[in-house]
Coordinates of C-alpha atoms and ligand atoms in Angstrom, one line a residue:
X1487 CA 99.4 -4.5 93.0
X1488 CA 101.8 -6.4 90.8
X1489 CA 105.6 -6.2 91.4
X1490 CA 106.3 -7.4 87.9
X1491 CA 109.5 -5.8 86.4
X1492 CA 107.7 -5.7 83.1
X1493 CA 104.8 -3.7 84.5
X1494 CA 107.3 -1.3 86.0
X1495 CA 109.1 -0.9 82.8
X1496 CA 105.9 -0.2 80.9
X1497 CA 104.7 2.3 83.5
X1498 CA 107.9 4.3 83.0
X1499 CA 107.7 4.7 79.2
X1500 CA 105.4 7.6 78.6
X1501 CA 105.9 7.8 74.9
X1502 CA 106.0 4.4 73.1
X1503 CA 107.1 6.1 69.9
X1504 CA 110.5 6.9 71.3
X1505 CA 113.4 4.9 69.9
X1506 CA 114.6 2.0 72.0
X1507 CA 117.1 0.0 70.0
X1508 CA 119.1 0.7 66.9
X1509 CA 121.0 -2.4 65.8
X1510 CA 124.5 -2.3 64.3
X1511 CA 122.9 -3.1 60.9
X1512 CA 120.6 -0.1 61.1
X1513 CA 117.3 -1.7 62.2
X1514 CA 115.2 0.4 64.5
X1515 CA 112.8 -0.6 67.3
X1516 CA 110.7 1.9 69.2
X1517 CA 109.5 1.1 72.7
X1518 CA 106.1 0.5 71.2
X1519 CA 107.6 -2.0 68.7
X1520 CA 109.4 -3.8 71.6
X1521 CA 106.2 -4.0 73.8
X1522 CA 104.2 -5.3 70.8
X1523 CA 106.8 -8.0 70.1
X1524 CA 107.1 -8.8 73.8
X1525 CA 103.3 -9.3 73.9
X1526 CA 103.5 -11.6 70.9
X1527 CA 106.3 -13.6 72.6
X1528 CA 104.3 -13.8 75.8
X1529 CA 101.2 -15.1 74.0
X1530 CA 103.3 -17.6 72.1
X1531 CA 104.9 -18.8 75.2
X1532 CA 101.6 -19.2 77.0
X1533 CA 100.3 -21.2 74.0
X1534 CA 103.3 -23.5 74.5
X1535 CA 102.1 -24.0 78.0
X1536 CA 104.4 -21.6 79.9
X1537 CA 102.8 -21.1 83.3
X1538 CA 104.0 -18.5 85.9
X1539 CA 107.3 -19.8 87.4
X1540 CA 108.2 -22.0 84.4
X1541 CA 111.7 -21.6 83.1
X1542 CA 112.4 -20.6 79.5
X1543 CA 116.0 -21.4 78.6
X1544 CA 117.5 -19.3 75.8
X1545 CA 120.8 -19.8 74.0
X1546 CA 120.7 -17.5 71.0
X1547 CA 122.9 -14.9 69.3
X1548 CA 122.6 -11.4 70.4
X1549 CA 119.8 -9.4 68.6
X1550 CA 117.1 -6.9 69.4
X1551 CA 114.6 -9.8 69.2
X1552 CA 116.6 -11.8 71.8
X1553 CA 116.5 -8.9 74.3
X1554 CA 112.7 -8.4 73.6
X1555 CA 112.3 -12.2 74.3
X1556 CA 113.5 -11.5 77.8
X1557 CA 110.7 -9.0 78.2
X1558 CA 108.2 -11.5 76.8
X1559 CA 109.2 -14.2 79.2
X1560 CA 109.0 -12.0 82.3
X1561 CA 105.7 -10.5 81.1
X1562 CA 104.3 -14.1 80.9
X1563 CA 105.4 -14.7 84.5
X1564 CA 108.1 -17.1 83.2
X1565 CA 111.7 -17.3 84.5
X1566 CA 114.2 -16.2 81.9
X1567 CA 117.3 -18.4 81.7
X1568 CA 119.9 -17.1 79.4
X1569 CA 122.8 -19.3 78.4
X1570 CA 126.2 -18.3 77.0
X1571 CA 126.3 -19.0 73.3
X1572 CA 129.7 -20.5 73.8
X1573 CA 128.4 -23.4 75.9
X1574 CA 128.7 -26.8 74.3
X1575 CA 126.0 -29.5 74.0
X1576 CA 127.6 -31.3 77.0
X1577 CA 127.3 -28.2 79.1
X1578 CA 123.8 -27.4 77.9
X1579 CA 122.7 -30.9 78.9
X1580 CA 123.5 -30.1 82.5
X1581 CA 121.8 -26.8 82.6
X1582 CA 118.6 -28.1 80.9
X1583 CA 118.5 -31.2 83.2
X1584 CA 119.0 -29.0 86.2
X1585 CA 116.6 -26.2 85.4
X1586 CA 113.9 -28.3 83.7
X1587 CA 112.7 -25.5 81.4
X1588 CA 109.3 -25.8 79.7
X1589 CA 110.7 -24.2 76.5
X1590 CA 114.2 -24.1 75.1
X1591 CA 115.0 -21.4 72.5
X1592 CA 118.1 -21.9 70.5
X1593 CA 119.9 -20.8 67.3
X1594 CA 118.4 -22.3 64.1
X1595 CA 121.7 -24.0 63.4
X1596 CA 121.7 -25.7 66.8
X1597 CA 118.2 -27.2 66.8
X1598 CA 119.0 -30.4 65.1
X1599 CA 121.5 -31.4 67.8
X1600 CA 119.8 -29.8 70.7
X1601 CA 116.1 -30.8 70.2
X1602 CA 116.7 -34.5 70.8
X1603 CA 118.7 -33.8 74.0
X1604 CA 116.0 -31.3 75.3
X1605 CA 113.3 -33.8 74.4
X1606 CA 115.0 -36.6 76.3
X1607 CA 115.2 -34.2 79.3
X1608 CA 111.5 -33.6 79.2
X1609 CA 111.4 -30.1 77.6
X1610 CA 108.0 -29.6 76.0
X1611 CA 109.2 -27.3 73.1
X1612 CA 112.5 -26.5 71.4
X1613 CA 112.1 -23.5 69.2
X1614 CA 114.5 -21.3 67.3
X1615 CA 115.4 -17.6 67.1
X1616 CA 118.0 -16.4 64.6
X1617 CA 120.0 -13.2 64.7
X1618 CA 118.0 -11.6 61.9
X1619 CA 114.6 -12.0 63.6
X1620 CA 114.1 -15.4 61.9
X1621 CA 113.3 -18.8 63.4
X1622 CA 110.3 -20.9 64.5
X1623 CA 109.7 -18.8 67.6
X1624 CA 109.4 -15.8 65.4
X1625 CA 106.8 -17.6 63.3
X1626 CA 104.8 -18.4 66.3
X1627 CA 105.1 -14.8 67.6
X1628 CA 104.0 -13.4 64.2
X1629 CA 100.8 -15.5 64.4
X1630 CA 100.1 -14.4 68.0
X1631 CA 98.5 -11.2 69.2
X1632 CA 100.6 -8.3 70.4
X1633 CA 98.2 -7.5 73.2
X1634 CA 99.1 -9.0 76.5
X1635 CA 98.5 -8.0 80.1
X1636 CA 101.6 -8.9 82.2
X1637 CA 101.0 -11.7 84.6
X1638 CA 100.9 -10.3 88.1
X1639 CA 104.0 -11.1 90.1
X1640 CA 105.1 -10.7 93.7
X1641 CA 108.3 -9.0 94.6
X1642 CA 110.1 -12.2 95.5
X1643 CA 108.8 -14.2 92.5
X1644 CA 111.6 -15.2 90.1
X1645 CA 112.3 -13.2 87.0
X1646 CA 115.5 -15.0 86.0
X1647 CA 117.9 -17.8 86.8
X1648 CA 121.6 -17.2 85.8
X1649 CA 124.0 -20.0 86.1
X1650 CA 127.3 -19.3 87.7
X1651 CA 130.0 -21.8 88.0
X1652 CA 131.1 -23.0 91.4
X1653 CA 134.3 -23.9 93.2
X1654 CA 133.3 -27.5 93.1
X1655 CA 133.0 -27.4 89.3
X1656 CA 129.2 -27.7 89.3
X1657 CA 127.3 -24.7 88.1
X1658 CA 124.6 -23.2 90.3
X1659 CA 121.5 -21.4 89.2
X1660 CA 121.3 -18.0 90.9
X1661 CA 117.6 -17.1 91.4
X1662 CA 116.9 -13.4 90.8
X1663 CA 113.5 -12.0 91.7
X1664 CA 111.5 -9.2 90.0
X1665 CA 112.4 -6.9 92.9
X1666 CA 116.1 -7.9 92.9
X1667 CA 116.4 -6.7 89.3
X1668 CA 114.0 -3.7 89.6
X1669 CA 115.5 -2.3 92.8
X1670 CA 119.1 -2.5 91.6
X1671 CA 118.4 -1.0 88.2
X1672 CA 116.4 1.9 89.7
X1673 CA 119.3 2.6 92.1
X1674 CA 121.8 2.6 89.2
X1675 CA 119.5 4.9 87.1
X1676 CA 119.8 7.5 89.9
X1677 CA 123.4 6.9 90.8
X1678 CA 124.6 7.1 87.3
X1679 CA 122.1 9.8 86.3
X1680 CA 120.5 8.0 83.3
X1681 CA 117.7 9.9 81.5
X1682 CA 115.6 9.4 78.4
X1683 CA 118.1 11.5 76.5
X1684 CA 120.9 9.0 77.0
X1685 CA 122.2 6.8 74.1
X1686 CA 124.0 3.7 75.5
X1687 CA 126.5 2.0 73.3
X1688 CA 125.8 -1.7 74.1
X1689 CA 128.5 -4.2 72.9
X1690 CA 128.2 -6.7 75.8
X1691 CA 126.7 -10.1 75.5
X1692 CA 123.1 -10.3 76.9
X1693 CA 123.4 -13.6 78.7
X1694 CA 125.1 -12.2 81.8
X1695 CA 124.3 -9.6 84.5
X1696 CA 126.3 -6.9 83.0
X1697 CA 124.8 -6.7 79.5
X1698 CA 121.3 -8.0 80.4
X1699 CA 120.5 -6.3 83.7
X1700 CA 122.9 -3.5 84.3
X1701 CA 122.9 -2.1 80.8
X1702 CA 119.5 -3.1 79.4
X1703 CA 117.3 -2.7 82.5
X1704 CA 118.7 0.8 83.1
X1705 CA 117.8 1.8 79.6
X1706 CA 114.4 0.2 79.8
X1707 CA 113.6 2.0 83.1
X1708 CA 114.5 5.4 81.7
X1709 CA 113.2 5.2 78.1
X1710 CA 116.7 5.9 76.8
X1711 CA 118.1 4.5 73.5
X1712 CA 120.6 1.8 72.8
X1713 CA 122.9 1.3 69.9
X1714 CA 122.9 -2.5 70.1
X1715 CA 126.0 -4.2 68.6
X1716 CA 126.1 -8.0 68.1
X1717 CA 129.5 -8.2 69.7
X1718 CA 132.4 -6.1 70.8
X1719 CA 134.5 -5.1 67.7
X1720 CA 136.9 -2.2 68.4
X1721 CA 136.5 -0.7 64.9
X1722 CA 132.7 -0.7 65.1
X1723 CA 132.7 0.7 68.7
X1724 CA 135.0 3.5 67.5
X1725 CA 132.6 4.2 64.6
X1726 CA 129.6 4.4 66.9
X1727 CA 131.0 6.2 70.0
X1728 CA 130.4 9.7 68.6
X1729 CA 126.6 9.0 68.6
X1730 CA 126.5 7.7 72.2
X1731 CA 126.4 9.4 75.6
X1732 CA 127.4 6.3 77.7
X1733 CA 129.2 3.0 77.3
X1734 CA 129.5 0.0 79.7
X1735 CA 132.2 -2.6 79.3
X1736 CA 134.5 -5.2 80.8
X1737 CA 138.1 -4.1 81.2
X1738 CA 139.1 -5.9 78.0
X1739 CA 137.0 -3.4 76.0
X1740 CA 139.0 -0.5 77.4
X1741 CA 142.3 -2.3 76.9
X1742 CA 141.5 -3.0 73.2
X1743 CA 140.1 0.5 72.5
X1744 CA 143.3 2.1 73.9
X1745 CA 145.2 0.2 71.2
X1746 CA 143.0 1.8 68.5
X1747 CA 144.5 4.9 66.9
X1748 CA 140.9 6.3 66.4
X1749 CA 140.4 6.8 70.1
X1750 CA 140.7 10.6 70.7
X1751 CA 139.2 13.2 72.9
X1752 CA 137.2 14.5 69.9
X1753 CA 135.7 11.1 69.3
X1754 CA 134.2 10.8 72.8
X1755 CA 133.2 14.5 73.4
X1756 CA 129.5 13.6 73.6
X1757 CA 130.1 10.8 76.1
X1758 CA 129.2 11.6 79.7
X1759 CA 129.9 8.2 81.3
X1760 CA 132.2 5.2 80.8
X1761 CA 131.5 2.3 83.2
X1762 CA 133.7 -0.7 83.8
X1763 CA 133.1 -3.8 85.7
X1764 CA 132.9 -7.6 85.9
X1765 CA 136.7 -7.9 86.4
X1766 CA 139.4 -5.7 87.9
X1767 CA 140.3 -2.6 85.8
X1768 CA 144.1 -2.0 86.1
X1769 CA 144.9 1.4 87.5
X1770 CA 147.2 1.9 84.5
X1771 CA 144.3 1.4 82.1
X1772 CA 142.2 3.9 84.1
X1773 CA 145.0 6.5 83.9
X1774 CA 145.8 5.9 80.3
X1775 CA 142.1 6.2 79.4
X1776 CA 141.9 9.6 81.2
X1777 CA 145.1 10.8 79.5
X1778 CA 143.8 9.8 76.1
X1779 CA 140.1 10.8 76.4
X1780 CA 139.8 13.2 79.3
X1781 CA 137.3 10.8 80.9
X1782 CA 137.7 8.9 84.2
X1783 CA 136.2 5.5 83.9
X1784 CA 133.6 4.8 86.6
X1785 CA 134.4 1.4 88.0
X1786 CA 131.7 -0.6 89.9
X1787 CA 131.6 -4.1 91.5
X1788 CA 128.9 -6.7 91.2
X1789 CA 128.1 -10.4 90.9
X1790 CA 125.6 -12.6 89.3
X1791 CA 124.2 -13.3 92.8
X1792 CA 124.0 -9.7 93.9
X1793 CA 123.6 -7.5 90.9
X1794 CA 125.6 -4.3 91.6
X1795 CA 127.1 -3.8 95.1
X1796 CA 129.3 -0.8 94.9
X1797 CA 130.2 2.0 92.5
X1798 CA 132.6 4.9 92.3
X1799 CA 130.7 8.2 92.6
X1800 CA 129.3 10.1 89.7
X1801 CA 130.3 13.5 90.8
X1802 CA 133.0 13.0 93.5
X1803 CA 136.4 11.5 92.8
X1804 CA 136.6 8.2 90.9
X1805 CA 139.6 6.4 92.2
X1806 CA 141.6 4.0 90.1
X1807 CA 142.0 0.6 91.6
X1808 CA 138.9 1.0 93.8
X1809 CA 135.3 0.0 93.3
X1810 CA 133.8 3.0 95.1
X1811 CA 131.1 3.0 97.8
X1812 CA 128.3 0.6 98.6
X1813 CA 125.3 1.6 96.6
X1814 CA 122.3 3.1 98.4
X1815 CA 120.4 0.4 100.2
X1816 CA 123.3 -2.1 100.1
X1817 CA 125.0 -2.9 103.4
X1818 CA 128.6 -4.0 102.9
X1819 CA 131.1 -5.2 105.5
X1820 CA 134.5 -6.7 105.7
X1821 CA 134.5 -9.8 107.8
X1822 CA 136.9 -12.5 109.0
X1823 CA 136.6 -15.2 106.4
X1824 CA 136.5 -18.0 108.9
X1825 CA 134.3 -16.6 111.7
X1826 CA 132.3 -13.9 109.9
X1827 CA 133.2 -11.4 112.6
X1828 CA 133.3 -7.9 111.2
X1829 CA 136.9 -6.5 111.0
X1830 CA 138.0 -3.0 111.9
X1831 CA 138.1 -0.4 109.1
X1832 CA 141.2 -0.8 106.9
X1833 CA 141.7 -4.5 107.5
X1834 CA 141.5 -7.0 104.6
X1835 CA 138.9 -9.7 104.8
X1836 CA 135.8 -11.2 103.2
X1837 CA 133.4 -8.8 101.4
X1838 CA 129.9 -9.6 102.6
X1839 CA 126.8 -7.8 101.4
X1840 CA 123.1 -7.6 102.2
X1841 CA 120.3 -5.7 100.6
X1842 CA 117.3 -5.8 98.1
X1843 CA 119.8 -6.6 95.4
X1844 CA 120.9 -10.0 96.9
X1845 CA 119.5 -13.1 95.2
X1846 CA 116.9 -15.6 96.4
X1847 CA 119.4 -18.5 96.6
X1848 CA 120.7 -21.2 94.3
X1849 CA 118.1 -23.2 92.3
X1850 CA 117.3 -26.4 94.1
X1851 CA 120.5 -26.2 96.2
X1852 CA 119.4 -25.2 99.7
X1853 CA 122.6 -26.4 101.4
X1854 CA 124.8 -24.4 99.0
X1855 CA 122.6 -21.4 99.6
X1856 CA 122.8 -21.8 103.4
X1857 CA 126.6 -22.2 103.2
X1858 CA 127.0 -18.8 101.5
X1859 CA 124.9 -16.7 103.9
X1860 CA 125.8 -15.7 107.4
X1861 CA 123.1 -16.1 110.1
X1862 CA 122.3 -12.4 109.9
X1863 CA 121.5 -12.5 106.2
X1864 CA 124.8 -11.3 104.8
X1865 CA 125.9 -13.0 101.6
X1866 CA 129.5 -14.1 101.5
X1867 CA 130.9 -12.9 98.1
X1868 CA 134.1 -14.9 98.0
X1869 CA 136.0 -11.6 97.2
X1870 CA 138.6 -10.3 99.6
X1871 CA 138.7 -6.5 100.2
X1872 CA 139.1 -3.6 102.5
X1873 CA 137.5 -0.2 103.0
X1874 CA 139.9 2.7 103.1
X1875 CA 139.6 5.7 105.4
X1876 CA 137.6 7.6 102.8
X1877 CA 135.1 4.8 102.6
X1878 CA 136.1 3.5 99.1
X1879 CA 136.0 -0.3 98.8
X1880 CA 139.1 -2.0 97.4
X1881 CA 139.0 -5.6 96.0
X1882 CA 142.4 -7.0 96.9
X1883 CA 142.0 -10.7 95.8
X1884 CA 139.7 -13.6 95.8
X1885 CA 139.0 -16.1 98.5
X1886 CA 137.5 -18.4 95.8
X1887 CA 139.6 -20.2 93.3
X1888 CA 138.2 -18.3 90.3
X1889 CA 139.7 -17.0 87.1
X1890 CA 138.1 -14.1 85.3
X1891 CA 139.0 -14.0 81.6
X1892 CA 137.7 -11.1 79.5
X1893 CA 134.9 -10.8 82.0
X1894 CA 133.9 -14.5 81.9
X1895 CA 134.3 -16.6 85.0
X1896 CA 136.2 -19.8 84.8
X1897 CA 136.4 -22.1 87.8
X1898 CA 139.6 -24.1 87.7
X1899 CA 138.0 -27.2 89.2
X1900 CA 135.8 -27.7 86.2
X1901 CA 138.7 -27.6 83.8
X1902 CA 140.9 -29.8 86.1
X1903 CA 138.1 -32.4 86.2
X1904 CA 138.0 -32.6 82.4
X1905 CA 141.8 -32.8 82.1
X1906 CA 142.2 -35.3 84.9
X1907 CA 139.8 -37.6 83.1
X1908 CA 142.1 -37.8 80.1
X1909 CA 144.0 -41.0 79.6
X1910 CA 147.6 -40.7 80.8
X1911 CA 146.9 -37.7 83.1
X1912 CA 147.8 -38.1 86.8
X1913 CA 146.6 -34.7 87.9
X1914 CA 146.4 -31.1 86.9
X1915 CA 146.3 -27.6 88.2
X1916 CA 144.5 -24.8 86.4
X1917 CA 145.5 -21.2 87.2
X1918 CA 144.9 -17.7 86.0
X1919 CA 148.0 -15.8 84.7
X1920 CA 148.1 -12.1 84.1
X1921 CA 147.1 -11.6 80.4
X1922 CA 147.5 -8.3 78.5
X1923 CA 144.1 -8.7 76.7
X1924 CA 141.8 -10.9 78.8
X1925 CA 143.1 -9.7 82.3
X1926 CA 143.8 -13.3 83.2
X1927 CA 144.6 -16.2 80.9
X1928 CA 143.5 -19.8 81.7
X1929 CA 146.6 -21.9 82.0
X1930 CA 146.9 -25.6 82.7
X1931 CA 149.8 -27.4 84.4
X1932 CA 149.6 -31.1 83.9
X1933 CA 151.3 -34.2 85.4
X1934 CA 151.2 -37.3 83.2
X1935 CA 152.0 -40.9 83.9
X1936 CA 155.4 -42.3 82.7
X1937 CA 155.3 -42.9 79.0
X1938 CA 152.0 -41.1 78.3
X1939 CA 152.0 -39.6 74.9
X1940 CA 150.0 -36.5 75.6
X1941 CA 151.0 -33.1 74.4
X1942 CA 149.5 -29.6 74.5
X1943 CA 147.6 -29.9 71.3
X1944 CA 146.3 -33.3 72.5
X1945 CA 144.9 -31.8 75.7
X1946 CA 143.2 -28.9 73.8
X1947 CA 141.7 -31.2 71.2
X1948 CA 140.3 -33.4 73.9
X1949 CA 138.7 -30.5 75.7
X1950 CA 137.3 -28.8 72.6
X1951 CA 133.6 -29.6 72.3
X1952 CA 133.3 -30.4 76.0
X1953 CA 134.0 -27.0 77.4
X1954 CA 133.1 -23.5 76.0
X1955 CA 136.0 -22.0 74.1
X1956 CA 136.5 -19.2 76.6
X1957 CA 137.3 -21.8 79.3
X1958 CA 139.9 -23.6 77.2
X1959 CA 143.5 -23.1 78.5
X1960 CA 145.5 -20.6 76.4
X1961 CA 148.5 -22.7 77.2
X1962 CA 149.1 -26.2 78.7
X1963 CA 152.4 -27.1 80.4
X1964 CA 153.7 -30.5 81.6
X1965 CA 155.6 -30.9 84.8
X1966 CA 156.9 -33.9 86.8
X1967 CA 155.1 -32.8 90.1
X1968 CA 152.8 -30.1 91.3
X1969 CA 154.2 -28.0 94.2
X1970 CA 152.5 -28.9 97.4
X1971 CA 152.5 -27.5 100.9
X1972 CA 152.9 -29.6 104.1
X1973 CA 149.2 -30.2 104.1
X1974 CA 149.4 -31.7 100.6
X1975 CA 147.5 -28.8 99.0
X1976 CA 148.7 -27.7 95.6
X1977 CA 150.4 -24.3 95.9
X1978 CA 148.8 -22.5 93.0
X1979 CA 150.5 -19.2 94.0
X1980 CA 153.9 -20.8 93.2
X1981 CA 152.7 -21.8 89.8
X1982 CA 151.2 -18.4 89.2
X1983 CA 154.6 -16.9 90.0
X1984 CA 156.4 -19.3 87.8
X1985 CA 154.3 -18.5 84.7
X1986 CA 153.8 -14.8 85.6
X1987 CA 155.3 -13.3 82.4
X1988 CA 153.7 -15.8 80.0
X1989 CA 151.1 -13.5 78.4
X1990 CA 152.7 -10.1 79.0
X1991 CA 154.4 -9.5 75.7
Ligands
MLC569 C1 136.5 -15.1 73.5 N1 137.5 -15.9 73.7 C2 137.9 -15.8 75.0 C3 137.1 -14.9 75.6 N2 136.2 -14.4 74.7 N3 138.9 -16.5 75.6 C4 139.0 -16.2 76.9 N4 138.3 -15.3 77.6 C5 137.3 -14.6 76.9 N5 136.5 -13.7 77.5 C6 138.2 -16.8 72.8 C7 137.4 -17.0 71.5 O1 136.6 -18.1 71.6 C8 138.6 -17.2 70.5 O2 139.0 -18.5 70.5 C9 139.7 -16.3 71.0 O3 139.4 -16.3 72.5 C10 139.8 -14.9 70.5 O4 138.5 -14.4 70.4 P1 138.2 -12.9 70.2 O5 137.7 -12.7 68.8 O6 139.4 -12.0 70.6 O7 137.1 -12.7 71.3 P2 136.0 -11.7 71.2 O8 134.8 -12.2 70.5 O9 136.5 -10.3 70.8 O10 135.6 -11.6 72.8 C11 136.3 -11.0 73.8 C12 135.4 -10.2 74.6 C13 134.3 -11.1 75.1 C14 136.2 -9.7 75.8 C15 134.9 -9.0 73.9 O11 134.8 -12.2 75.8 C16 133.2 -10.4 75.9 O12 132.4 -9.7 75.4 N6 133.3 -10.5 77.2 C17 132.4 -9.9 78.1 C18 132.0 -10.9 79.2 C19 130.9 -10.3 80.1 O13 129.9 -9.7 79.6 N7 131.0 -10.5 81.4 C20 130.0 -10.0 82.3 C21 129.7 -11.1 83.3 S1 128.6 -10.4 84.5 P3 139.4 -19.2 69.2 O14 140.0 -20.5 69.7 O15 138.2 -19.4 68.4 O16 140.5 -18.4 68.6 C22 129.5 -10.2 85.9 C23 128.9 -9.4 87.0 C24 129.4 -8.0 86.9 O17 130.6 -10.5 85.9 O18 129.9 -7.5 87.9 O19 129.2 -7.5 85.9
AMP570 P1 130.0 -13.3 88.1 O1 129.9 -14.5 89.0 O2 130.3 -13.6 86.7 O3 128.9 -12.4 88.3 O4 131.4 -12.6 88.5 C1 131.4 -11.9 89.7 C2 132.8 -11.7 90.2 O5 133.5 -10.7 89.3 C3 132.9 -11.0 91.5 O6 132.7 -11.9 92.6 C4 134.3 -10.4 91.5 O7 135.3 -11.4 91.8 C5 134.4 -10.0 90.0 N1 134.2 -8.6 89.8 C6 133.1 -7.9 89.3 N2 133.3 -6.6 89.2 C7 134.6 -6.4 89.6 C8 135.5 -5.3 89.7 N3 135.1 -4.1 89.4 N4 136.7 -5.5 90.2 C9 137.2 -6.7 90.5 N5 136.4 -7.8 90.4 C10 135.2 -7.7 90.0

């Protein structure tokens, strides 16, 4: 018996003629089309030497073919390693060096710069995939057979590695197994009542848990259809919403749609479910959305390392400002952050989780993996929360120094390290400040040496090309000293207070 996620997906699609993806520009893929192309990709990857367990790193624009490539990789027994298209060459060099993929797939426009770097790092093949189904990988796929029998996999074999940045500034590869992904998606299918009659409006990127696993795996395991947009564009989403039954988004989607005059009850009358996650949804947004559309957004909570942990209920009350209940099969407790001792109900502490959803550890970082698990197997999320008397989980803060901007995680340490390396900089503190659009805006506070001729534009220019755009500070301020407590630790809370109204207008 194989526990391959791909085999499971295939076993659940009774009628391959059913529609799977309709792209924003009107191209259609049935399930049969997708399986045939996945088979071609799998054969092409094998021909390039991909063996079970080999990583295939992919940094490409969103397209139906890109999603089907994920299927092809896991069918071949490979480990899918998606990378944010915003990552710069400097960032990619780290990921490729760390993961040692056999194959790198990139945009046609990126290959000239990336291929030599990948080659130097020992990558056997650097091939391309464009957003119109073009590129050298597509040429190889076209020449390959569509017939492919999925390579058998055990439940704990890896299906994907997703890099997630860390407090130390060094990204860690979260290893996700076939059964991590399958079990969580099957749970969500039931919990959120997905069926083959659903049409999911998909405007998320597909290099993160939300767009790749939560949204796409649910569809793949029910035989539903997706309207697959290349990116989030409020006008386009408003145009497509009447044809959909469900949408998943980060809070910024909902904030932006609320600013659109076209959002009315009539527009969304066929929708049965709006899901929000990846960052806190303000209770005000939740309420405004209900007043405007008649729908209560269902907020859920997850992480790259754990897939989805909690969800507001489908039928019972969805409470704004909470992330609902632990999903079936997921154990969740609130513990003392220092000792790990479980705290009484109602108290605030570290959220810890255990279950089939929890990852297999960080790629080649056994010490980091060990440090983030308790002895009894609970994973320490780094999120602070409490459970109220009705059992709803509330996230009240973060024990980790993390900024979430438009659903993307930014670890201050990574940005501070880059800024501190600039000539004339003594030190810096990077903080998240409430932002009307992105939830939090990355903000840098910098101390320079006397006479240093560095200004805001100079800092931003120096960082551009070294860090992905979404990580760049929206503003940079200069101060004489950073506030410190008696232990010498920078008091970021004071800085956050000081700049609190910066992005509110
Ligand atoms: C783009 N920019 C961002 C940004 N996205 N800056 C900060 N934060 C972001 N998230 C930059 C652009 O590079 C651009 O810079 C400027 O901001 C304006 O861009 P835009 O056109 O407004 O951005 P847009 O393309 O519309 O993207 C915004 C967005 C997108 C919110 C739609 O970021 C997005 O799709 N986010 C979803 C992230 C996601 O899927 N997260 C899930 C992680 S999984 P310039 O300089 O060029 O003007 C996870 C687990 C879980 O967390 O629980 O789900
Ligand atoms: P990532 O590492 O990108 O997967 O981000 C995971 C983090 O996003 C979690 O640890 C939380 O801090 C945050 N997160 C995800 N969903 C929610 C939510 N609904 N509310 C608040 N924070 C969330």
